[in-house]
XYZ file of C-alpha atoms in Angstrom:
676
model
C 33.866 25.168 56.702
C 36.507 27.714 57.661
C 35.863 27.448 61.389
C 36.304 23.688 61.248
C 32.802 22.759 62.525
C 31.131 19.643 61.239
C 28.212 20.605 59.020
C 27.381 17.254 57.462
C 24.029 16.408 58.899
C 25.023 17.401 62.436
C 22.496 18.354 65.132
C 22.574 21.978 66.252
C 21.620 23.485 69.629
C 18.018 24.655 69.978
C 18.803 28.390 69.961
C 21.473 30.253 67.896
C 23.230 27.097 66.658
C 24.399 25.870 63.278
C 23.063 23.158 61.047
C 24.449 21.658 57.871
C 22.920 22.048 54.448
C 23.595 18.466 53.429
C 21.003 15.971 54.526
C 18.663 18.534 56.072
C 18.832 21.023 53.198
C 18.161 18.414 50.583
C 15.108 17.068 52.324
C 11.632 17.822 50.992
C 9.544 20.200 52.971
C 12.513 21.991 54.553
C 12.659 25.739 55.113
C 15.851 27.858 55.278
C 16.209 31.008 57.352
C 19.020 33.168 58.686
C 20.113 32.830 62.288
C 21.196 35.637 64.533
C 24.850 34.939 63.567
C 24.134 35.506 59.889
C 24.262 31.804 59.049
C 21.515 29.715 57.504
C 19.413 27.145 59.361
C 17.232 24.474 57.852
C 14.159 23.281 59.761
C 11.783 20.565 58.687
C 8.323 22.075 58.360
C 6.622 18.699 58.488
C 8.353 17.752 61.722
C 7.516 21.135 63.237
C 3.845 20.743 62.426
C 3.753 17.251 63.879
C 5.464 18.412 67.051
C 3.054 21.342 67.333
C 0.080 19.057 66.877
C 1.363 16.755 69.620
C 1.798 19.674 71.998
C -1.664 20.937 71.128
C -3.148 17.504 71.779
C -1.483 17.556 75.186
C -3.052 20.918 76.062
C -6.489 19.599 77.009
C -8.466 19.922 80.260
C -7.928 16.233 80.977
C -4.142 16.447 80.636
C -3.978 19.729 82.539
C -5.876 18.101 85.374
C -4.278 14.653 85.268
C -0.627 15.683 85.694
C -1.089 17.794 88.872
C -3.631 15.294 90.168
C -1.107 12.454 89.950
C 1.414 14.547 91.881
C -1.184 15.347 94.552
C -2.145 11.683 94.842
C 1.515 10.690 95.178
C 2.200 13.295 97.879
C -0.940 12.419 99.832
C -0.324 8.684 99.593
C 3.297 9.130 100.644
C 2.362 11.140 103.728
C -0.313 8.571 104.590
C 2.298 5.805 104.470
C 4.601 7.853 106.709
C 1.742 8.352 109.126
C 1.168 4.594 109.363
C 4.791 3.848 110.260
C 5.391 2.494 113.771
C 7.281 4.366 116.463
C 10.278 2.103 115.965
C 11.016 3.642 112.585
C 10.491 3.118 108.872
C 9.648 -0.392 107.717
C 8.444 -1.866 104.462
C 6.489 -4.629 106.201
C 2.833 -3.668 106.026
C 1.983 -5.977 108.910
C 4.139 -3.855 111.206
C 2.356 -0.620 110.310
C -0.064 1.034 112.662
C -3.785 0.563 112.238
C -5.461 3.536 110.501
C -7.752 3.779 113.524
C -4.739 4.133 115.832
C -3.541 7.207 113.944
C -4.652 10.622 115.197
C -7.806 11.577 113.227
C -6.317 14.987 112.575
C -3.819 13.378 110.196
C -6.578 11.988 107.990
C -8.535 15.243 108.104
C -5.442 17.221 107.081
C -4.642 14.874 104.213
C -8.260 14.932 103.063
C -8.371 18.740 103.136
C -5.119 19.129 101.207
C -6.055 16.420 98.727
C -9.592 17.713 98.138
C -8.679 21.401 97.966
C -5.837 20.838 95.517
C -7.837 18.519 93.253
C -10.891 20.781 93.155
C -8.880 23.933 92.465
C -6.821 22.141 89.804
C -9.999 20.927 88.114
C -11.363 24.486 87.900
C -8.048 25.736 86.510
C -7.933 22.892 83.955
C -11.305 24.030 82.616
C -10.399 27.740 82.646
C -6.606 27.929 82.285
C -6.562 31.557 81.116
C -8.906 32.903 83.794
C -6.934 34.892 86.428
C -9.426 33.938 89.134
C -9.065 30.241 88.271
C -5.265 30.562 88.349
C -5.343 32.147 91.814
C -7.791 29.482 92.932
C -5.372 26.770 91.800
C -2.492 28.451 93.648
C -4.619 28.599 96.796
C -5.202 24.858 96.480
C -1.443 24.334 96.346
C -0.930 26.437 99.480
C -3.659 24.489 101.261
C -1.910 21.263 100.341
C 1.326 22.712 101.729
C 0.067 23.788 105.150
C -2.305 20.856 105.693
C 0.056 18.062 104.651
C 3.147 19.545 106.326
C 1.290 19.809 109.629
C 0.881 16.031 109.801
C 4.553 15.334 110.600
C 3.896 16.176 114.245
C 1.271 13.418 114.320
C 3.670 10.681 113.171
C 4.538 7.973 115.685
C 8.145 7.791 114.531
C 10.598 10.523 115.424
C 12.024 12.516 112.504
C 15.287 14.468 112.341
C 15.228 18.087 113.486
C 15.872 19.197 109.927
C 12.663 17.460 108.810
C 10.612 19.267 111.447
C 12.254 22.561 110.492
C 11.485 21.989 106.814
C 7.881 21.055 107.619
C 7.497 24.174 109.758
C 8.781 26.395 106.951
C 6.447 24.747 104.414
C 3.540 25.057 106.834
C 4.236 28.719 107.485
C 4.601 29.531 103.778
C 1.443 27.607 102.929
C -0.687 29.132 105.698
C 0.363 32.711 104.998
C 0.352 32.107 101.249
C -3.239 30.880 101.418
C -4.387 34.131 102.995
C -2.394 36.228 100.518
C -3.746 34.361 97.488
C -7.342 34.468 98.742
C -7.105 38.210 99.317
C -5.778 38.634 95.776
C -8.622 36.462 94.490
C -11.297 38.549 96.184
C -9.704 41.705 94.821
C -10.638 40.621 91.281
C -13.583 38.231 91.715
C -16.519 38.432 91.164
C -15.622 41.965 89.977
C -12.369 43.885 89.985
C -12.358 46.293 92.885
C -10.989 49.851 92.593
C -7.181 50.056 92.781
C -6.974 46.288 92.757
C -3.448 46.268 91.285
C -2.041 48.484 94.030
C -3.898 46.598 96.718
C -2.732 43.263 95.342
C 0.888 44.425 95.311
C 0.566 45.776 98.852
C -0.967 42.501 100.033
C 1.739 40.319 98.519
C 4.636 42.526 99.612
C 3.263 43.384 103.050
C 2.169 39.976 104.287
C 4.980 38.285 102.372
C 7.614 40.436 104.092
C 6.121 39.820 107.538
C 6.007 36.083 106.894
C 9.627 36.071 105.744
C 10.676 38.015 108.856
C 8.863 35.546 111.114
C 10.633 32.583 109.507
C 14.107 33.940 108.798
C 14.432 37.035 110.987
C 16.820 37.476 113.921
C 14.569 35.420 116.226
C 12.373 33.055 114.154
C 9.066 32.113 115.772
C 6.809 29.992 113.609
C 3.922 30.339 116.075
C 3.599 33.946 114.935
C 2.058 32.632 111.731
C -1.269 32.468 113.597
C -1.546 36.254 114.055
C -0.556 36.650 110.408
C -3.297 34.296 109.221
C -5.757 35.933 111.611
C -5.265 39.361 110.064
C -5.262 37.841 106.584
C -8.647 36.320 107.346
C -9.854 39.696 108.578
C -8.691 41.146 105.264
C -10.603 38.424 103.410
C -13.761 39.307 105.355
C -13.336 42.973 104.440
C -12.808 42.204 100.754
C -15.825 39.899 100.607
C -17.963 42.635 102.160
C -16.532 45.087 99.627
C -17.425 42.679 96.803
C -21.007 42.430 98.067
C -21.221 46.224 98.116
C -19.550 46.606 94.709
C -21.928 44.137 93.035
C -25.144 45.640 94.429
C -26.208 46.723 90.928
C -25.548 43.351 89.270
C -27.817 40.570 90.577
C -25.745 37.718 89.133
C -22.428 38.972 90.511
C -24.021 39.934 93.817
C -25.421 36.433 94.178
C -21.917 34.988 93.735
C -20.471 37.520 96.193
C -23.077 36.584 98.782
C -22.379 32.911 98.224
C -18.633 33.398 98.647
C -19.267 35.561 101.688
C -21.289 32.784 103.296
C -18.526 30.293 102.532
C -15.897 32.558 104.080
C -18.060 33.087 107.161
C -18.392 29.328 107.612
C -14.949 28.198 106.461
C -12.529 30.916 107.458
C -14.719 32.020 110.345
C -14.794 28.509 111.725
C -11.010 28.182 111.633
C -10.428 31.678 113.041
C -12.856 31.251 115.927
C -11.496 27.841 116.943
C -7.730 28.145 116.253
C -6.329 31.467 114.992
C -8.233 33.792 117.332
C -7.323 31.925 120.551
C -3.668 31.652 119.441
C -3.525 35.350 118.590
C -4.706 36.426 122.028
C -2.822 33.842 124.057
C -5.526 31.212 124.627
C -5.560 27.516 123.882
C -7.336 26.571 120.634
C -10.860 25.222 120.904
C -10.131 22.540 118.296
C -7.060 20.672 117.217
C -5.510 22.594 114.346
C -5.551 19.588 112.037
C -9.228 18.918 112.744
C -10.095 22.583 112.183
C -8.586 22.376 108.699
C -11.866 20.726 107.680
C -13.505 24.165 107.623
C -11.448 25.043 104.538
C -13.245 22.425 102.450
C -16.374 24.578 102.736
C -14.517 27.486 101.140
C -13.292 25.344 98.257
C -16.700 23.825 97.634
C -18.279 27.286 97.525
C -15.519 28.778 95.370
C -15.860 25.917 92.903
C -19.587 26.574 92.555
C -18.992 30.315 92.218
C -16.153 30.114 89.697
C -18.017 27.578 87.549
C -21.162 29.756 87.893
C -23.298 26.705 88.602
C -26.961 27.615 89.223
C -26.050 31.214 89.986
C -29.733 32.110 90.308
C -30.012 30.025 93.498
C -26.774 30.970 95.224
C -28.086 34.077 96.951
C -30.801 32.210 98.823
C -28.441 29.412 99.793
C -25.885 31.968 101.018
C -28.391 33.640 103.323
C -29.499 30.293 104.725
C -25.915 29.181 105.410
C -24.991 32.450 107.106
C -28.131 32.446 109.241
C -27.572 28.885 110.463
C -23.894 29.509 111.179
C -24.642 32.678 113.129
C -27.292 30.802 115.102
C -24.744 28.140 116.032
C -22.248 30.819 117.087
C -24.946 32.504 119.144
C -25.727 29.303 121.005
C -22.007 28.695 121.636
C -21.419 32.260 122.875
C -24.413 32.174 125.209
C -23.385 28.772 126.497
C -19.866 29.998 127.334
C -21.225 33.184 128.917
C -23.640 31.288 131.155
C -20.941 28.863 132.265
C -18.222 31.464 132.815
C -20.212 34.375 134.214
C -23.219 32.822 135.948
C -21.671 29.472 136.967
C -24.332 27.379 135.243
C -23.915 23.641 134.885
C -22.897 22.762 131.287
C -26.137 20.880 130.552
C -28.385 23.589 131.953
C -26.319 26.298 130.296
C -26.679 24.665 126.885
C -30.457 24.303 127.289
C -30.899 27.925 128.353
C -28.579 29.114 125.571
C -30.515 27.118 122.988
C -33.833 28.536 124.220
C -32.607 32.135 124.256
C -30.912 31.817 120.873
C -34.064 30.368 119.310
C -36.244 33.091 120.855
C -34.037 35.833 119.431
C -32.801 34.111 116.287
C -36.075 33.133 114.636
C -37.701 36.609 114.476
C -34.389 38.294 113.629
C -33.766 35.741 110.878
C -37.204 36.335 109.363
C -36.744 40.113 109.427
C -33.213 39.919 108.022
C -34.315 37.581 105.240
C -37.005 39.994 104.092
C -34.640 42.965 104.239
C -31.634 41.337 102.595
C -33.400 39.316 99.930
C -35.814 42.092 99.030
C -38.514 39.515 98.282
C -41.809 39.513 100.182
C -43.976 36.427 99.928
C -47.214 37.316 98.106
C -50.497 36.891 99.935
C -52.012 33.626 98.729
C -55.621 34.790 99.119
C -54.933 37.947 97.123
C -53.078 35.914 94.519
C -56.039 33.546 94.185
C -58.473 36.451 93.792
C -56.275 37.987 91.110
C -56.120 34.749 89.130
C -59.891 34.239 89.329
C -60.468 37.855 88.308
C -58.273 37.314 85.242
C -60.037 34.084 84.290
C -63.494 35.718 84.454
C -62.624 38.666 82.239
C -64.951 38.685 79.203
C -62.348 39.156 76.455
C -59.011 37.564 75.674
C -57.318 40.966 75.400
C -58.400 41.893 78.903
C -57.225 38.551 80.294
C -53.816 38.899 78.634
C -53.367 42.454 79.926
C -54.365 41.481 83.480
C -51.996 38.494 83.321
C -49.082 40.778 82.481
C -50.054 43.088 85.335
C -50.130 40.174 87.777
C -46.636 39.058 86.724
C -45.410 42.634 87.114
C -46.915 42.910 90.602
C -45.557 39.560 91.813
C -42.030 39.588 90.362
C -41.391 43.269 89.613
C -39.402 42.732 86.380
C -37.841 45.627 84.544
C -39.029 44.234 81.222
C -41.878 41.974 80.098
C -41.941 40.795 76.498
C -43.937 38.288 74.489
C -41.813 35.526 72.966
C -42.574 33.013 70.265
C -41.565 29.830 72.068
C -41.586 29.861 75.836
C -41.861 26.126 76.371
C -44.325 24.131 78.427
C -42.689 24.842 81.796
C -41.396 27.831 83.705
C -37.617 28.058 83.445
C -34.788 30.447 84.291
C -32.024 31.445 81.872
C -29.114 33.898 81.630
C -27.829 33.059 85.107
C -31.080 34.006 86.788
C -31.722 37.346 85.080
C -34.461 35.971 82.792
C -37.515 33.859 83.560
C -39.653 32.400 80.749
C -43.344 31.674 81.281
C -45.532 29.411 79.121
C -48.665 30.698 77.440
C -51.574 31.334 79.809
C -54.669 33.535 80.124
C -54.870 34.118 76.351
C -51.369 35.592 76.535
C -48.426 34.299 74.493
C -45.325 33.034 76.321
C -43.672 35.838 78.272
C -40.096 36.666 79.211
C -39.558 38.459 82.517
C -36.130 40.089 82.734
C -34.435 41.405 85.887
C -36.253 40.503 89.105
C -37.250 43.319 91.488
C -36.192 46.008 89.054
C -32.761 44.457 88.587
C -31.976 44.129 92.310
C -32.303 40.348 92.492
C -32.113 37.149 90.471
C -34.879 34.678 89.821
C -34.500 31.858 92.330
C -35.853 28.293 92.410
C -38.569 29.588 94.745
C -39.610 32.071 92.052
C -39.806 29.227 89.544
C -41.978 27.242 91.957
C -44.218 30.261 92.603
C -44.599 31.042 88.896
C -45.365 27.389 88.178
C -48.047 27.422 90.869
C -49.608 30.600 89.447
C -49.598 29.175 85.902
C -51.240 25.947 87.094
C -53.849 27.910 89.038
C -54.507 30.085 86.005
C -54.968 27.076 83.753
C -57.291 25.452 86.276
C -59.383 28.628 86.431
C -59.412 28.789 82.622
C -60.588 25.189 82.386
C -63.441 25.936 84.773
C -64.364 29.083 82.866
C -64.334 27.153 79.601
C -66.487 24.453 81.181
C -68.925 27.149 82.300
C -68.972 28.641 78.799
C -69.603 25.204 77.334
C -72.437 24.694 79.814
C -74.000 28.004 78.803
C -73.726 27.106 75.110
C -75.186 23.658 75.682
C -78.060 25.108 77.700
C -78.817 27.601 74.963
C -78.732 24.831 72.373
C -81.045 22.713 74.533
C -83.553 25.515 74.862
C -83.404 26.129 71.106
C -84.002 22.433 70.398
C -86.888 22.242 72.841
C -88.507 25.322 71.394
C -88.174 23.939 67.889
C -89.188 20.367 68.661
C -91.812 20.725 71.384
C -93.094 24.258 71.336
C -93.170 24.356 67.544
C -95.063 21.082 67.407
C -97.565 22.259 70.025
C -98.201 25.541 68.238
C -98.601 23.694 64.944
C -101.089 21.388 66.626
C -103.049 24.337 68.007
C -102.980 26.048 64.626
C -104.656 23.090 62.933
C -107.265 22.565 65.642
C -110.813 23.516 64.578
C -112.330 23.714 68.050
C -111.624 26.924 69.962
C -111.815 25.180 73.327
C -109.345 22.563 72.202
C -107.091 25.294 70.763
C -107.068 27.081 74.144
C -106.165 23.864 75.945
C -103.283 23.243 73.518
C -101.969 26.763 74.065
C -102.108 26.232 77.837
C -100.160 22.978 77.380
C -97.640 24.865 75.269
C -97.135 27.403 78.047
C -96.572 24.516 80.447
C -93.980 23.082 78.074
C -92.272 26.476 77.892
C -91.972 26.509 81.683
C -90.531 22.974 81.530
C -88.009 24.085 78.928
C -86.896 26.989 81.089
C -86.667 24.910 84.264
C -85.199 21.894 82.416
C -87.735 19.676 84.236
C -85.201 18.423 86.791
C -87.848 16.927 89.103
C -88.378 13.379 90.254
C -89.036 10.407 88.005
C -92.504 10.090 86.502
C -94.623 6.958 85.882
C -94.041 5.943 82.290
C -97.644 4.871 81.664
C -99.082 8.244 82.735
C -96.616 10.244 80.676
C -97.090 8.139 77.557
C -100.869 8.132 77.940
C -100.930 11.911 77.685
C -98.440 11.798 74.811
C -100.555 9.182 72.993
C -103.661 11.338 73.256
C -101.726 14.389 72.083
C -100.290 12.508 69.080
C -103.685 11.128 68.083
C -105.216 14.615 68.265
C -102.471 15.965 66.002
C -102.871 13.229 63.380
C -106.679 13.132 63.328
C -107.227 16.424 61.421
C -104.968 15.090 58.665
C -106.744 11.760 58.346
C -103.830 9.759 59.678
C -104.442 6.649 61.801
C -102.274 6.057 64.904
C -101.064 2.661 66.085
C -99.515 2.892 69.577
C -97.488 -0.022 71.029
C -95.956 0.070 74.519
C -93.760 -2.728 75.891
C -92.795 -1.925 79.469
C -93.267 -3.420 82.905
C -96.200 -1.997 84.892
C -95.175 0.845 87.189
C -91.946 1.575 85.311
C -90.475 5.010 86.069
C -88.657 7.342 83.701
C -86.584 10.424 84.499
C -87.959 13.809 83.537
C -85.092 14.390 81.131
C -85.777 11.158 79.246
C -89.516 11.865 79.243
C -88.762 15.253 77.765
C -86.479 13.696 75.128
C -89.026 10.994 74.257
C -91.799 13.564 73.919
C -89.607 15.756 71.679
C -88.646 12.813 69.443
C -92.245 11.702 68.932
C -93.487 15.238 68.347
C -90.754 15.987 65.799
C -91.319 12.692 63.982
C -95.086 13.294 63.832
C -94.521 16.889 62.649
C -92.371 15.612 59.773
C -95.038 13.047 58.880
C -97.727 15.711 58.805
C -95.604 18.124 56.748
C -93.898 15.833 54.264
C -95.040 12.193 54.256
C -98.673 12.372 53.007
C -99.145 9.190 55.044
C -102.363 7.398 55.990
C -101.056 5.716 59.156
C -98.314 6.080 61.755
C -97.067 3.357 64.076
C -95.270 4.254 67.330
C -93.503 1.454 69.216
C -91.924 2.106 72.618
C -89.954 -0.573 74.439
C -88.327 -0.327 77.872
C -86.023 -3.106 79.107
C -83.294 -3.266 81.727
C -80.779 -1.277 79.696
C -82.437 0.665 76.882
C -85.443 2.822 76.123
C -86.187 2.192 72.433
C -88.450 4.190 70.127
C -89.569 3.391 66.605
C -91.856 5.647 64.537
C -92.886 4.460 61.035
C -95.364 5.772 58.493
C -96.646 4.562 55.118
C -96.079 7.836 53.325
C -93.956 8.654 50.315
C -90.740 8.417 52.295
C -87.874 10.870 52.677
C -84.863 11.075 50.326
C -81.425 10.573 51.900
C -80.368 14.141 51.184
C -83.480 15.492 52.915
C -82.723 13.412 56.003
C -79.632 15.473 56.687
C -81.354 18.857 56.366
C -83.267 21.018 58.788
C -82.952 21.791 62.446
C -85.531 19.213 63.511
C -83.677 16.052 62.509
C -80.357 17.499 63.650
C -81.848 18.436 66.998
C -83.183 14.910 67.430
C -79.724 13.481 66.752
C -78.025 15.823 69.237
C -80.661 15.146 71.865
C -80.268 11.366 71.650
C -76.467 11.455 71.520
C -76.374 13.704 74.586
C -77.712 10.722 76.555
C -75.216 8.330 74.967
C -77.797 6.837 72.624
C -78.084 6.474 68.861
C -80.626 7.348 66.184
C -81.263 6.314 62.581
C -83.618 7.470 59.841
C -84.528 5.365 56.828
C -86.532 6.448 53.780
C -88.016 4.562 50.863
C -91.579 3.262 51.019
C -92.481 5.218 54.089
C -90.157 6.601 56.727
C -88.770 4.811 59.770
C -87.218 6.679 62.708
C -85.431 4.471 65.269
C -83.735 5.724 68.432
C -82.263 4.202 71.587
C -81.535 5.914 74.888
C -79.720 4.134 77.733
C -81.745 3.734 80.904
C -78.752 4.576 83.112
C -76.757 7.789 82.658
C -73.682 7.587 80.430
C -71.593 10.305 78.826
C -71.739 10.684 75.108
C -68.380 10.106 73.461
C-alpha cells in the first residue's frame, strides 16, 4: 500500500486499525465494513459468534458469584495467616505460628463478619445483577469487608511498618463511612423509591463523602473522627427505614419488608451504635471491643438477604415485631441496670435482678398492647369461633352453609375480596407474597380465595394459615357429625318403616283374618303394643328366649290355623338363654314376614320353623311345602328387602331359596358386630 503498512494477513489493533484483505478477506464467513478512517476491515463472523457465546456462557450466576468469592476467600485467608504470625516476625514455618486460641477473638469475629457479609451480598447480586438494590447491597458487602478486615492489623502480634498502619486506617475509614453512605442510598430506593431519592442520594454521597475525605486528608487528619461520621450515618439509616415503613403503609408486602429491615437495623446498627459509636462520639469508652461489635452487622446482612430475595415475605412482619420487642426489652434491662448502679448505688447482682423484674413488669403488657396496635390483628375468641362453626354446620341447606362460611371468613380475616376458585387444593396455603390465601372446600362451599388481609393493611402470616387450617378442620369435624346425625335419622326412619311393614302389617293381617271378635280385639291390642315398641325401639334389658318364642309360637300358629296350615316348631337353645330386645324384635319380624309370604303366596299345607342358638350365632330357618317362589319374585317387594336389611344391620346374612317349597335361612351374630 502507499503508506507502506503491511497488509498481508497482519493483525490490526482492536479499535480503528487496519487489516489486510488477503487471508482474512478470502476466508469463508467473513464480513467487510468501513472503518472510521475510510478503510475496509474484515471480521470473521464465525469467530465473533463463538467469542460471544463464550462470553455469554461466562455470564451466569455461578461465575458472577465464584470470581468475587475466590477473591474474598483469598483476602480473608491471607489476613488470617498474618494474624497467626508470631511477634518475632513473618515466618513460613507453621509450627512457629501462634495458636488460633491465643489470637484475640476480635480478629476472628472481624474476619467472619467481612467474609460473611461480602459473600452473602455477592450471592444476592449474582442472582439479580441488574437490580439497583442488589448492586448497592453488594457494594455494602465490599465496604464491610474493608472496614472489618483492615481493623485486624492492630490485633497482630508482629509489628508492622507505619505505612501499613496508615494504609489500614485509610481503608478502615473509607469502608466504615462508605458502608453508611451505601446503606442510606439503599434505603432511599428499597423497598420503594422515596420522594426526591435522586437528590437525597447525591446529597448523601457528596456530603458524607466530603466530610470523610476531610477527616482523612485535611489539614489535621484524625481517623478517630470516623466514629461521629458513622454515628450520624446510622441515625440517617434509622430515619430512612422509618420513612420506608411510613411510605409502604398502603402496600402490605412492601411494608412487611420495611418492618423486617427496620428490625434488622435496630438490632444490627443499633447494637453497634450503642456499644461503640455512641460512646466514642460523646467521649466515653466503648462498651464492647470494636472488632467484637462488628458481629452485629451480620444481623443486617442476614435480614437484607431475606428481604431482597423476598423469601417468605408474608411472615416477615411478625418476625420483625418479635425481634424489635426482644431487643428493646434487652436494652430496657441494660438501661435500668446501669441506672440502678450509677444513681442508687446498687450492687451489680441486685441491680440486675431489680432491673429484670421492673423490665418484665412493664415490658410484657406494653408488648402485648403494641403488638395488637402495630399488627392490626386481634386474636378471635375461640368460644365464639366454635359457636359460629357449629351454627354453620347445623344450617338446613347447603346454600345457607356456604353463605355463612363466607361470612365467617370475612369476619375472621377481613379480606377485601372473596372469590370461589376451581382448584384450591387440600390444604390452606398462601400465595402472591402473602396477599392471597387459598382455602379448601368446606361447608358446601367451593374452594375460596381470600385476597388482601384486613382490607389490604396486612399480609397473611403463618399464624393466619394455622388459624384457617384449624377452622377448616373444625368445620369438617362438625360436618361429619352432622352427616352422622342425618344418617342416624334416615336409618331410624327406615327401621320404623320396616317394623311397620313387617310386624304391624303382619299383626293387622292376622287380626283381619280372625273370626272371633274377642281374639281380634286381643290381636289389635298386641299390635298397639308392637307400635309402642317400634317407637321406643325396645332398648330394654335382655329377655328370656323361651318366653319370647313361646308367645311368638302361639301367635304364628294362630295365624296359620285359619288357612289350614300346620306348624312345626323346633327350638335348640340352652335353658334360660337370654336374647337382647333388638334381636328378639328382629327374630319376630323375620318369622312374621316369612309366615305372611307363606299365607299370601305359597298355598302351603305345612310350615316348619327351626331356631338354633349356640355360642356365636342365632340361626333361623323357615320352610314350607308350597308352590315355591320364583327367583325374580324373591328380589321384589319391601318385605324381603326389609328382612335383608334388618339381618345385615346386625352383621348377619340371609338367603331365600325357591323350588318345591320355599326356604328362608338367616343368621344373626350373638355378639354385636358392625355390618360391612
